[in-house]
Each structure stands twice: as structure tokens, then as C-alpha cells.
Tab-separated table of C-alpha atoms in Angstrom:
chain	number	residue	atom	x	y	z
A	1	MET	CA	0.017	0.178	0.086
A	2	THR	CA	1.103	3.548	-0.430
A	3	PRO	CA	0.426	6.952	1.297
A	4	LYS	CA	-1.699	7.973	-1.301
A	5	ALA	CA	-4.273	4.397	-0.823
A	6	VAL	CA	-3.274	5.013	2.536
A	7	MET	CA	-5.232	8.319	2.449
A	8	ASP	CA	-7.318	6.763	0.604
A	9	MET	CA	-8.204	4.116	3.160
A	10	VAL	CA	-8.542	7.304	5.500
A	11	LYS	CA	-11.444	8.599	3.894
A	12	SER	CA	-13.523	5.883	2.404
A	13	LYS	CA	-13.028	4.541	6.530
A	14	GLY	CA	-14.200	7.568	8.085
A	15	VAL	CA	-10.517	7.634	10.201
A	16	LYS	CA	-11.086	9.560	12.757
A	17	MET	CA	-7.466	8.660	14.837
A	18	VAL	CA	-4.064	7.051	13.658
A	19	ASP	CA	-2.440	5.235	15.957
A	20	VAL	CA	1.241	4.642	15.722
A	21	LYS	CA	2.856	1.616	16.927
A	22	PHE	CA	6.872	0.249	17.149
A	23	MET	CA	8.456	-2.069	18.782
A	24	ASP	CA	10.495	-1.556	21.644
A	25	PHE	CA	13.996	-3.228	22.395
A	26	LEU	CA	12.988	-6.310	24.450
A	27	GLY	CA	9.916	-7.116	22.267
A	28	LEU	CA	6.605	-5.201	23.458
A	29	TRP	CA	4.168	-2.808	21.144
A	30	GLN	CA	4.763	0.861	22.386
A	31	HIS	CA	2.191	3.234	20.899
A	32	PHE	CA	0.729	6.998	20.985
A	33	SER	CA	-1.901	8.642	18.626
A	34	VAL	CA	-2.486	11.264	16.705
A	35	PRO	CA	-5.786	13.017	15.088
A	36	VAL	CA	-6.232	12.152	11.745
A	37	SER	CA	-5.396	15.821	10.531
A	38	GLU	CA	-2.082	15.268	11.449
A	39	LEU	CA	-1.540	12.539	8.832
A	40	SER	CA	-0.660	13.347	5.465
A	41	GLU	CA	1.775	11.675	2.722
A	42	ASP	CA	4.733	13.594	4.298
A	43	SER	CA	4.179	12.252	7.734
A	44	PHE	CA	5.837	8.606	5.783
A	45	GLU	CA	8.776	10.388	5.472
A	46	ASP	CA	8.668	13.292	8.066
A	47	GLY	CA	7.666	10.822	11.068
A	48	TYR	CA	6.760	12.189	14.096
A	49	GLY	CA	8.361	12.845	17.211
A	50	PHE	CA	8.869	11.261	20.461
A	51	ASP	CA	11.421	10.847	23.801
A	52	GLY	CA	13.054	7.587	22.967
A	53	SER	CA	14.416	7.425	26.829
A	54	SER	CA	11.423	6.478	28.247
A	55	ILE	CA	11.299	3.270	26.049
A	56	ARG	CA	13.915	-0.004	27.652
A	57	GLY	CA	17.663	-0.010	26.573
A	58	TRP	CA	17.055	3.069	24.145
A	59	GLN	CA	18.703	5.964	24.123
A	60	PRO	CA	19.764	8.620	27.201
A	61	ILE	CA	18.030	10.989	28.454
A	62	HIS	CA	20.598	13.599	26.666
A	63	ALA	CA	20.083	12.359	23.367
A	64	SER	CA	16.407	10.831	24.088
A	65	ASP	CA	14.896	12.426	20.510
A	66	MET	CA	13.248	10.193	18.040
A	67	LEU	CA	10.997	9.840	14.937
A	68	VAL	CA	8.775	7.389	14.247
A	69	ILE	CA	8.476	6.741	10.456
A	70	PRO	CA	5.283	4.875	9.447
A	71	ASP	CA	5.111	2.319	6.534
A	72	PRO	CA	2.494	2.499	4.804
A	73	THR	CA	2.252	-1.095	4.156
A	74	THR	CA	1.033	-1.935	7.205
A	75	ALA	CA	-2.126	0.400	7.125
A	76	VAL	CA	-5.202	-1.837	8.909
A	77	MET	CA	-8.287	-0.626	11.158
A	78	ASP	CA	-7.448	-1.300	14.503
A	79	PRO	CA	-10.256	-3.937	15.341
A	80	PHE	CA	-10.634	-2.451	19.164
A	81	THR	CA	-10.581	1.580	19.374
A	82	LYS	CA	-14.077	2.697	19.576
A	83	GLU	CA	-13.528	5.609	17.300
A	84	ALA	CA	-12.641	4.712	14.008
A	85	THR	CA	-8.735	4.138	14.490
A	86	LEU	CA	-5.894	3.676	11.624
A	87	SER	CA	-2.597	1.373	12.894
A	88	LEU	CA	0.471	1.980	11.562
A	89	ILE	CA	3.695	0.285	11.962
A	90	CYS	CA	6.460	2.100	12.438
A	91	ASP	CA	10.420	2.685	11.953
A	92	ILE	CA	12.581	4.299	14.023
A	93	ALA	CA	15.182	6.956	12.811
A	94	ASP	CA	16.911	9.716	14.551
A	95	PRO	CA	15.979	13.633	13.686
A	96	LEU	CA	19.154	14.809	12.309
A	97	THR	CA	20.431	12.194	10.367
A	98	LYS	CA	16.732	10.557	9.486
A	99	GLU	CA	19.031	7.581	9.649
A	100	ARG	CA	17.238	3.906	11.268
A	101	TYR	CA	18.259	3.481	15.020
A	102	THR	CA	20.617	0.778	15.428
A	103	ARG	CA	18.600	-0.928	18.146
A	104	ASP	CA	15.346	-0.653	16.141
A	105	PRO	CA	14.062	-4.602	16.131
A	106	ARG	CA	12.278	-4.621	12.797
A	107	ASN	CA	16.043	-2.059	11.308
A	108	ILE	CA	17.441	-4.731	12.716
A	109	ALA	CA	14.792	-7.318	10.491
A	110	HIS	CA	15.184	-4.616	7.171
A	111	LYS	CA	19.119	-5.743	7.404
A	112	ALA	CA	18.624	-8.895	7.870
A	113	GLU	CA	17.115	-9.635	4.410
A	114	ALA	CA	19.096	-6.931	3.045
A	115	TYR	CA	22.120	-8.940	3.473
A	116	LEU	CA	20.734	-11.675	2.210
A	117	LYS	CA	20.173	-10.364	-1.069
A	118	SER	CA	23.279	-9.386	-1.100
A	119	THR	CA	24.690	-12.712	-0.678
A	120	GLY	CA	22.830	-13.558	-4.098
A	121	LEU	CA	22.307	-17.241	-2.400
A	122	ALA	CA	18.342	-16.014	-2.424
A	123	ASP	CA	16.083	-13.155	-2.198
A	124	THR	CA	13.430	-14.554	0.230
A	125	ALA	CA	13.703	-15.855	3.404
A	126	TYR	CA	10.206	-17.394	4.835
A	127	PHE	CA	9.474	-17.602	8.577
A	128	GLY	CA	5.942	-19.592	9.863
A	129	PRO	CA	6.149	-19.292	13.754
A	130	GLU	CA	3.644	-20.944	15.571
A	131	ALA	CA	2.874	-19.073	18.933
A	132	GLU	CA	2.029	-20.794	21.733
A	133	PHE	CA	-0.245	-19.120	24.415
A	134	PHE	CA	-2.542	-19.778	27.895
A	135	ILE	CA	-5.984	-18.616	28.612
A	136	PHE	CA	-6.664	-17.886	32.121
A	137	ASP	CA	-9.538	-16.399	34.452
A	138	ASP	CA	-7.274	-14.925	36.646
A	139	VAL	CA	-3.767	-14.185	37.397
A	140	ARG	CA	-2.534	-12.392	40.759
A	141	PHE	CA	1.190	-12.173	40.973
A	142	GLY	CA	3.735	-9.901	43.584
A	143	GLN	CA	6.851	-9.941	45.032
A	144	ASP	CA	8.476	-6.909	47.854
A	145	GLU	CA	10.876	-7.118	50.663
A	146	HIS	CA	8.826	-9.889	52.795
A	147	SER	CA	6.629	-11.576	50.338
A	148	GLY	CA	6.085	-12.958	46.917
A	149	PHE	CA	3.598	-14.896	45.089
A	150	TYR	CA	1.613	-15.646	41.823
A	151	PHE	CA	-1.567	-17.921	40.936
A	152	VAL	CA	-3.075	-18.756	38.017
A	153	ASP	CA	-6.481	-19.919	37.573
A	154	SER	CA	-9.023	-21.548	34.787
A	155	LYS	CA	-12.218	-22.827	34.432
A	156	GLU	CA	-10.521	-25.454	32.154
A	157	GLY	CA	-7.685	-26.380	34.693
A	158	PHE	CA	-7.599	-30.167	35.947
A	159	TRP	CA	-6.657	-28.561	38.880
A	160	ASN	CA	-10.243	-27.476	39.605
A	161	SER	CA	-11.850	-30.826	39.254
A	162	GLY	CA	-13.126	-30.915	42.831
A	163	ARG	CA	-13.975	-27.413	42.936
A	164	ILE	CA	-17.822	-26.081	44.012
A	165	GLU	CA	-18.720	-24.207	41.089
A	166	ASN	CA	-22.565	-24.916	41.813
A	167	PRO	CA	-22.080	-27.218	39.629
A	168	ASN	CA	-18.923	-28.199	38.281
A	169	LEU	CA	-19.866	-29.999	35.563
A	170	GLY	CA	-16.361	-31.421	35.275
A	171	TYR	CA	-15.089	-32.077	31.358
A	172	LYS	CA	-11.665	-30.647	32.300
A	173	PRO	CA	-8.551	-31.540	30.250
A	174	ARG	CA	-6.218	-34.148	32.525
A	175	TYR	CA	-2.683	-32.864	32.783
A	176	LYS	CA	-0.793	-33.064	29.783
A	177	GLU	CA	-3.989	-34.298	27.921
A	178	GLY	CA	-5.287	-31.637	26.305
A	179	TYR	CA	-3.895	-32.562	22.574
A	180	PHE	CA	-6.766	-32.132	21.220
A	181	PRO	CA	-10.486	-33.332	23.031
A	182	VAL	CA	-13.657	-31.882	21.517
A	183	PRO	CA	-16.295	-29.719	23.768
A	184	PRO	CA	-16.851	-29.428	26.560
A	185	THR	CA	-13.739	-30.713	27.527
A	186	ASP	CA	-12.331	-27.669	24.689
A	187	LYS	CA	-13.383	-24.910	26.548
A	188	PHE	CA	-12.157	-22.520	24.385
A	189	GLN	CA	-13.181	-23.407	21.070
A	190	ASP	CA	-15.529	-20.300	20.632
A	191	LEU	CA	-13.222	-17.932	21.455
A	192	ARG	CA	-10.224	-19.438	19.531
A	193	THR	CA	-12.851	-18.765	16.495
A	194	GLU	CA	-13.521	-15.480	17.613
A	195	MET	CA	-9.544	-14.809	17.779
A	196	VAL	CA	-9.192	-16.010	13.915
A	197	MET	CA	-12.056	-14.249	12.634
A	198	VAL	CA	-10.513	-10.639	14.499
A	199	LEU	CA	-7.277	-11.739	12.676
A	200	GLN	CA	-8.439	-12.246	8.915
A	201	GLU	CA	-10.188	-9.128	9.197
A	202	ALA	CA	-6.981	-7.601	10.300
A	203	GLY	CA	-5.407	-8.771	6.875
A	204	LEU	CA	-3.892	-12.636	8.716
A	205	GLU	CA	-3.839	-15.532	6.794
A	206	ILE	CA	-4.400	-18.296	9.525
A	207	GLU	CA	-4.471	-21.975	9.080
A	208	ALA	CA	-4.865	-23.968	11.842
A	209	GLN	CA	-6.501	-22.946	15.113
A	210	HIS	CA	-6.522	-25.860	18.431
A	211	HIS	CA	-6.279	-26.121	21.812
A	212	GLU	CA	-3.204	-27.192	22.873
A	213	VAL	CA	-1.558	-30.157	24.983
A	214	ALA	CA	-1.497	-28.692	28.645
A	215	THR	CA	-5.054	-28.178	30.599
A	216	GLY	CA	-5.950	-24.530	31.778
A	217	GLY	CA	-6.434	-23.675	28.665
A	218	GLN	CA	-3.355	-23.560	26.360
A	219	ALA	CA	-4.001	-22.801	23.115
A	220	GLU	CA	-2.266	-22.394	19.176
A	221	ILE	CA	-3.172	-20.396	16.419
A	222	ASP	CA	-1.179	-20.842	13.185
A	223	LEU	CA	0.125	-18.049	10.894
A	224	LYS	CA	1.126	-18.757	7.575
A	225	PHE	CA	4.620	-18.308	6.068
A	226	GLY	CA	5.402	-14.800	4.697
A	227	PRO	CA	8.670	-12.486	4.411
A	228	LEU	CA	11.370	-12.260	7.286
A	229	THR	CA	10.032	-8.280	8.114
A	230	LYS	CA	6.455	-9.064	7.378
A	231	MET	CA	6.463	-12.110	9.380
A	232	GLY	CA	7.647	-10.021	12.487
A	233	ASP	CA	4.813	-7.559	12.024
A	234	ASN	CA	2.181	-10.549	11.534
A	235	LEU	CA	3.341	-11.676	15.233
A	236	MET	CA	3.081	-8.338	17.147
A	237	LEU	CA	-0.300	-7.761	14.975
A	238	TYR	CA	-1.295	-11.858	16.315
A	239	LYS	CA	-0.296	-11.343	19.708
A	240	TYR	CA	-2.175	-7.931	19.739
A	241	ILE	CA	-5.732	-9.254	18.881
A	242	VAL	CA	-5.693	-12.469	20.907
A	243	LYS	CA	-4.539	-10.511	23.775
A	244	ASN	CA	-7.495	-8.041	23.787
A	245	VAL	CA	-10.185	-10.364	22.141
A	246	ALA	CA	-9.541	-12.200	25.466
A	247	TYR	CA	-9.686	-9.515	27.633
A	248	ARG	CA	-12.983	-7.765	26.011
A	249	ASN	CA	-14.275	-11.565	26.821
A	250	GLY	CA	-13.391	-11.590	30.509
A	251	TYR	CA	-10.173	-13.791	29.668
A	252	THR	CA	-6.161	-12.715	29.862
A	253	VAL	CA	-3.746	-14.562	27.412
A	254	THR	CA	-0.113	-14.983	28.176
A	255	PHE	CA	2.777	-16.081	25.956
A	256	MET	CA	4.653	-16.604	29.135
A	257	PRO	CA	6.637	-19.959	28.378
A	258	LYS	CA	5.995	-21.632	31.238
A	259	PRO	CA	3.471	-20.532	33.979
A	260	LEU	CA	2.400	-23.749	34.647
A	261	PHE	CA	4.123	-26.561	36.938
A	262	LYS	CA	4.318	-29.773	36.168
A	263	ASP	CA	2.331	-29.055	32.106
A	264	ASN	CA	3.316	-28.248	28.978
A	265	GLY	CA	4.923	-25.104	28.693
A	266	SER	CA	4.334	-22.445	25.350
A	267	GLY	CA	7.310	-22.984	22.822
A	268	MET	CA	7.177	-21.170	19.386
A	269	HIS	CA	8.410	-23.923	16.553
A	270	VAL	CA	9.736	-21.368	13.618
A	271	HIS	CA	9.154	-23.007	10.120
A	272	GLN	CA	11.660	-21.324	7.294
A	273	SER	CA	13.053	-21.792	4.137
A	274	LEU	CA	15.238	-19.488	1.417
A	275	TRP	CA	13.628	-19.259	-1.906
A	276	LYS	CA	14.959	-16.697	-4.774
A	277	GLY	CA	13.393	-15.868	-8.023
A	278	GLY	CA	10.353	-17.655	-6.879
A	279	THR	CA	11.776	-21.196	-6.284
A	280	PRO	CA	12.094	-23.149	-3.300
A	281	LEU	CA	15.983	-23.273	-2.559
A	282	PHE	CA	15.852	-25.899	0.620
A	283	ALA	CA	14.015	-29.071	-1.309
A	284	GLY	CA	16.510	-31.832	-2.743
A	285	ASP	CA	17.669	-35.305	-2.786
A	286	CYS	CA	19.427	-35.418	0.331
A	287	TYR	CA	17.932	-36.332	3.704
A	288	GLY	CA	15.092	-36.191	4.429
A	289	GLY	CA	14.604	-34.396	0.574
A	290	LEU	CA	16.456	-31.454	1.751
A	291	SER	CA	19.193	-29.925	-0.386
A	292	GLN	CA	22.653	-29.535	0.172
A	293	MET	CA	21.664	-25.628	1.262
A	294	ALA	CA	19.532	-26.593	3.691
A	295	LEU	CA	21.142	-29.068	5.222
A	296	TYR	CA	24.121	-26.082	5.370
A	297	TYR	CA	21.753	-24.101	6.860
A	298	ILE	CA	21.043	-26.618	9.931
A	299	GLY	CA	24.212	-27.150	9.891
A	300	GLY	CA	24.569	-23.231	10.867
A	301	ILE	CA	21.803	-23.430	13.167
A	302	LEU	CA	22.917	-26.535	15.099
A	303	LYS	CA	26.240	-24.527	15.778
A	304	HIS	CA	25.083	-20.954	16.716
A	305	ALA	CA	22.209	-22.805	18.694
A	306	LYS	CA	23.225	-21.859	22.286
A	307	ALA	CA	24.242	-18.118	20.825
A	308	LEU	CA	20.424	-18.158	19.255
A	309	CYS	CA	18.519	-19.104	22.884
A	310	ALA	CA	19.615	-15.449	24.158
A	311	PHE	CA	17.215	-14.376	21.508
A	312	THR	CA	14.893	-17.014	20.736
A	313	SER	CA	14.405	-18.250	24.308
A	314	PRO	CA	15.292	-14.440	25.761
A	315	THR	CA	13.717	-15.159	29.803
A	316	THR	CA	14.549	-16.758	32.585
A	317	ASN	CA	11.130	-18.532	32.385
A	318	SER	CA	12.555	-20.455	29.062
A	319	TYR	CA	14.277	-22.162	30.762
A	320	LYS	CA	11.636	-23.718	33.203
A	321	ARG	CA	10.839	-25.196	29.799
A	322	LEU	CA	13.812	-26.163	28.221
A	323	VAL	CA	14.663	-28.967	30.702
A	324	PRO	CA	16.334	-32.267	29.366
A	325	GLY	CA	13.942	-35.157	29.878
A	326	TYR	CA	10.868	-33.270	29.444
A	327	GLU	CA	8.434	-32.084	26.368
A	328	ALA	CA	10.609	-29.030	24.993
A	329	PRO	CA	13.105	-29.711	22.298
A	330	VAL	CA	16.268	-29.337	24.580
A	331	ASN	CA	18.754	-31.559	22.108
A	332	LEU	CA	21.069	-29.858	19.689
A	333	ALA	CA	20.205	-32.473	16.744
A	334	TYR	CA	18.289	-32.686	13.194
A	335	SER	CA	15.304	-35.677	12.323
A	336	SER	CA	12.898	-35.660	9.337
A	337	ARG	CA	9.668	-36.708	11.946
A	338	ASN	CA	10.869	-36.892	15.052
A	339	ARG	CA	9.785	-34.038	17.624
A	340	SER	CA	11.969	-34.410	19.936
A	341	ALA	CA	15.353	-33.113	18.054
A	342	SER	CA	14.989	-29.215	18.099
A	343	VAL	CA	15.631	-29.420	14.088
A	344	ARG	CA	12.563	-31.018	12.120
A	345	ILE	CA	11.936	-31.502	8.635
A	346	PRO	CA	8.089	-31.908	8.352
A	347	MET	CA	7.111	-34.569	6.261
A	348	TYR	CA	3.584	-33.533	5.746
A	349	SER	CA	4.019	-33.126	1.715
A	350	ALA	CA	6.123	-34.044	-0.830
A	351	SER	CA	5.830	-30.525	-2.730
A	352	PRO	CA	9.015	-28.672	-3.555
A	353	LYS	CA	7.226	-25.418	-2.167
A	354	ALA	CA	6.782	-27.138	1.035
A	355	LYS	CA	10.377	-28.385	1.600
A	356	ARG	CA	11.187	-26.448	5.101
A	357	VAL	CA	12.921	-26.890	8.411
A	358	GLU	CA	10.993	-26.214	11.673
A	359	VAL	CA	13.380	-24.806	14.244
A	360	ARG	CA	11.618	-26.175	17.981
A	361	PHE	CA	13.633	-24.843	20.194
A	362	PRO	CA	12.107	-20.925	20.253
A	363	ASP	CA	9.185	-19.595	22.364
A	364	PRO	CA	6.422	-16.564	21.913
A	365	SER	CA	8.143	-14.232	24.842
A	366	CYS	CA	11.099	-13.538	22.222
A	367	ASN	CA	11.084	-10.370	20.133
A	368	GLY	CA	10.014	-11.956	16.924
A	369	TYR	CA	12.114	-9.323	14.495
A	370	LEU	CA	15.641	-10.584	16.510
A	371	ALA	CA	14.905	-14.207	16.741
A	372	PHE	CA	13.939	-14.332	13.014
A	373	SER	CA	17.078	-12.067	11.895
A	374	ALA	CA	19.203	-14.413	14.328
A	375	MET	CA	18.497	-17.800	13.350
A	376	LEU	CA	18.298	-16.130	9.401
A	377	MET	CA	22.566	-15.235	10.112
A	378	ALA	CA	23.307	-18.507	11.794
A	379	GLY	CA	21.636	-20.537	8.544
A	380	LEU	CA	23.398	-18.368	5.822
A	381	ASP	CA	26.835	-18.555	7.985
A	382	GLY	CA	26.273	-22.064	7.908
A	383	ILE	CA	25.583	-22.094	4.078
A	384	GLU	CA	28.830	-20.063	3.515
A	385	ASN	CA	31.051	-21.929	5.543
A	386	GLN	CA	29.222	-25.231	4.564
A	387	ILE	CA	28.418	-26.222	8.012
A	388	ASP	CA	27.835	-29.938	8.407
A	389	PRO	CA	24.673	-30.750	10.867
A	390	GLY	CA	26.032	-34.520	11.395
A	391	GLN	CA	24.154	-37.341	10.807
A	392	PRO	CA	20.184	-37.192	11.855
A	393	LEU	CA	18.458	-38.132	15.090
A	394	ASP	CA	15.459	-40.606	13.788
A	395	LYS	CA	15.449	-42.056	17.344
A	396	ASP	CA	13.586	-40.795	19.968
A	397	ILE	CA	15.829	-38.669	21.729
A	398	TYR	CA	14.316	-39.041	25.376
A	399	HIS	CA	14.426	-42.374	25.773
A	400	LEU	CA	18.284	-42.766	24.750
A	401	SER	CA	21.023	-44.244	26.831
A	402	PRO	CA	23.132	-41.888	28.755
A	403	GLU	CA	25.628	-42.965	27.036
A	404	GLU	CA	23.907	-41.935	23.295
A	405	LEU	CA	23.011	-38.948	25.126
A	406	ALA	CA	26.865	-37.748	26.483
A	407	ASN	CA	27.113	-37.348	22.773
A	408	VAL	CA	24.363	-34.985	21.770
A	409	PRO	CA	24.909	-31.100	22.384
A	410	SER	CA	21.658	-29.139	24.279
A	411	THR	CA	20.470	-26.118	24.747
A	412	PRO	CA	21.783	-23.824	27.404
A	413	GLY	CA	20.548	-24.279	30.304
A	414	SER	CA	19.334	-20.903	31.757
A	415	LEU	CA	19.012	-17.470	30.267
A	416	GLU	CA	22.924	-16.471	31.845
A	417	GLU	CA	24.314	-19.581	30.053
A	418	ALA	CA	22.375	-18.182	27.042
A	419	LEU	CA	23.620	-14.794	27.231
A	420	ALA	CA	27.266	-16.288	27.904
A	421	ALA	CA	26.806	-18.184	24.662
A	422	LEU	CA	25.963	-14.994	22.981
A	423	LYS	CA	28.651	-13.057	24.076
A	424	ALA	CA	31.050	-15.546	22.850
A	425	ASP	CA	29.532	-16.546	19.631
A	426	HIS	CA	27.848	-13.230	18.020
A	427	LYS	CA	30.238	-12.620	14.458
A	428	PHE	CA	28.214	-13.961	12.508
A	429	MET	CA	24.904	-11.812	13.284
A	430	LEU	CA	27.461	-8.791	12.775
A	431	LYS	CA	27.965	-10.036	8.420
A	432	GLY	CA	26.315	-7.018	7.021
A	433	ASP	CA	25.826	-4.741	9.947
A	434	VAL	CA	22.312	-6.455	10.390
A	435	PHE	CA	23.537	-6.709	14.397
A	436	THR	CA	25.415	-3.968	15.712
A	437	PRO	CA	28.443	-4.467	18.922
A	438	ASP	CA	25.620	-2.585	20.682
A	439	VAL	CA	23.031	-3.859	19.945
A	440	ILE	CA	24.905	-7.631	21.431
A	441	ASP	CA	26.136	-5.977	24.204
A	442	THR	CA	22.742	-3.296	25.346
A	443	TRP	CA	21.437	-6.687	25.301
A	444	ILE	CA	23.799	-9.086	27.155
A	445	GLU	CA	23.824	-5.965	29.563
A	446	TYR	CA	20.198	-5.128	29.848
A	447	LYS	CA	18.980	-9.028	30.059
A	448	THR	CA	21.957	-9.786	32.889
A	449	VAL	CA	21.085	-6.599	35.357
A	450	ASN	CA	17.318	-6.617	35.095
A	451	GLU	CA	16.172	-10.263	34.759
A	452	VAL	CA	19.166	-12.633	35.489
A	453	ASP	CA	20.859	-10.472	38.579
A	454	ALA	CA	17.111	-9.589	39.391
A	455	LEU	CA	15.925	-12.972	39.982
A	456	LYS	CA	18.977	-14.125	41.380
A	457	LEU	CA	18.375	-11.246	44.343
A	458	ARG	CA	14.854	-12.883	45.212
A	459	PRO	CA	14.209	-15.912	47.298
A	460	HIS	CA	11.757	-18.245	45.784
A	461	PRO	CA	8.575	-19.562	47.767
A	462	TYR	CA	9.654	-23.176	47.141
A	463	GLU	CA	12.675	-21.798	48.494
A	464	PHE	CA	11.226	-22.155	52.175
A	465	GLY	CA	9.815	-25.715	51.811
A	466	LEU	CA	13.007	-26.695	51.042
A	467	TYR	CA	15.613	-24.888	53.681
A	468	PHE	CA	13.233	-22.837	56.209
A	469	ASP	CA	13.997	-25.358	58.567
A	470	ALA	CA	17.573	-25.711	57.999
């Protein structure tokens, strides 16, 4: 869509307000709104000024003036506002030089796509994330100097099988058995369908919706794959719509990877492939119907997986999900069909267009622009350096002997380990100035101070059960 087309849309839809949205460094959408009278075709070059010092991980206060530059191709009507509101996703720029801001995640995604084209290997990287989430009825949490707790609840939670509900009608999915009984055990069919309808109205292509494995309202709605930056946009719009549809129905949604103990966490398996001139490049006559290029791509992913986790699994809670011996694919191996491998080759279709690799260790707490860009750079490093992924592992990894498992590397055991891996292994991300040293250093510092160290300082409720009588 061009700026002129956006202005025509403004007239035809009777737009009253324009909401400009942009991504903070960590991965949350931020926004402010202007009256429609403030929008013109020039706005798509001139942008709007704002204070960047209040955004997490961004500018210091003495250099805080920044610009948001709306992208006309992202124009969509906001489905939740009372007055007709046009939503525009923006890039961030310096007001003096108009250069794009290095810590803007969307800018990093743009640069990753530009670097891909510059290599001549391919012209398009397609990504298809499967973001899982929980739908809860109630959530409460808090921590101060002398107390700390969390509490989540769901009418569907198996823990409520004995609760007095006047009456309790049962049909609550048992732990790890939510994939996927029909209603009335599945309580959220209509809510997920409403989410799909709103997502489609906003222009997103949806492939399926269903309950997920965990009790307590775990769900998944699958987006159709798309180019890297566009999929970053779509993932943010997806989260925005899913959360707001739940909220207006009296529920709350979380993309937190592991909100429940002893049941499955929420992952975000990411399908990816490279194309050139409309031709898929990952189909071939090698293992799993892959091309040699695809195998090298996998080699890059596996080699750099520990560093990638700092972006794909970027929270301390991510490593409550990535635990050896449980449901998450922590073992760094690849296989066709085998869902216990961290990289899987889906075998649903023999079509070359469907040939792709699926990276299974990411989770939906990640910043999609950064996670997709980092994985692309790792895969390209694998192709450029012909990194051999080794032999596939077609056995059930969860049942390997200790001797066999000792030869299979695994993802980091904590965010602190992932950040250390990123510090030691990030040169492949710096190619083409996609990630800059400033971005890597700021990410490590922010995550260490505000998450890793902050968690270390606080007593955990379970520690009282373990140690109070010491």
C-alpha cells in the first residue's frame, strides 16, 4: 500500500485517529495516537517525534529525541478502538540524520533481509511461527521485601476438578492431555474462533486453531508463513489481537513460556526456508528430501544454537520449559518427523514448495524481529561456510541411553548461560551490519541486570519449603 492509498483508506473508512505502533528493544509494542488531521502523505517521510529515553534499552536522556516513520504497507483498521482508528507500524529514525536506529528491532529485520539478498544465495527468507499461549480466567502475582507469590486459574484447569462451582460439570482436560479433545472438554473453541475471525479481518492468513497439550486453556493459532520482516509485523499483530479478544471476553492471555508447573510450556516452533526468483531452495535429494543448502542451513543453526537462545528463548522463564527429559526439544540434533529433535524436517507434503526446516527451541516470549534475524544469520553462516550438521538422529531422543545422550549437545540451562554463549559467539550476526556490537552488548547488559541478577536477588517461594527448617 502506498501513502496515497493509505490516505484514500482514511477517507473511505472515516478514520478519526491514527495509532502509530513500534517495538521496544525487548519485544513489546509501544504506541501513541494523533488526530487524523495530523496525517498526510508527507508523514510517511517526515514521521512523528517522541521521547526515546523512556523506551527500555534505548536512548539516554541527553539524546532522547527520535522519530517514528510509519510504514504505509502496514496500514490496518484497529479492531478494538471505539472510534475509527488507523493502525500503522513504524520504523525508528534519528531526527537529525534520518538514519534508521540500530536498536530498533524492525530495522535489524530489514537489514537481515538486505544482507540475504547481498549474498546472492537467495532473495527471500520465509518464516512461519507457531506461537502457543495460555488463556486464563484469573492471574495474580506480586513480590516485595517480605513476600512473593503467583496465582493463575482457569475454569478448564484439571486442578479445579474438585472445586465447588454450583455445579461443577467436569470435562476438564487432564494434565498433558489437552491435545485435543472436542468440547465440552475444550472450553475455548468459540473464543479461539473469534480470535481467528478478528485476525483474518486484520489481513492475517490463518492455517488452523486448536487446543494445545496442557490443561488450563493452552492454545495455538497458526499463522501462514511470510517474509521475515512481514512475519515480525504479523506476529506482533497476532499477539495484540489474541490478547485483546481474550480481554474483552473476560479472559487474559499470556505468551509466557512456562506459567504452569508439571505441564507443558508454550513454545514457538519456527518453520523457515529460502527462496530465489520464486523457486524454493530447500528441496532436494538429500536427507529428508532436503537440498544440500538446507542441510548447511541446519548446520549453522545447530552450531550457533546456544547463542541463538539468547534471542529465541530470551527470558529466565524460558529455561523452566527448556529442561532435559521433559517435553521441550533441548537436544541439538535434527531429524525428519521426529519431534524430540530441536530441528525437525516436516514431512506432511512432498511438494518442493513445502520443504522447510522447523526450529523447535524458540518460545513466544521472544522479539520476533530479533529471533528471526538471528536464526537467518546463523543459517546463512552455515551455508556460506558449508557447516556439516552431522548425522540425523531418528531415534526417540527422550529414550536414548546416557552413553548415547552424552554425544548430543543441548541448549543452555539458563538465560545466564545463553547470554554467555551470545557474548562468545556473535560474529556471524555482525555480517552486513545486521546486528551491531552495540545491540549485542546492550542486550546482554540489559538482560543480565534486569532479569538474571534481579531474579538471583529474590527468595523463591519453594525455597521456604526446602530450607526454612535448616
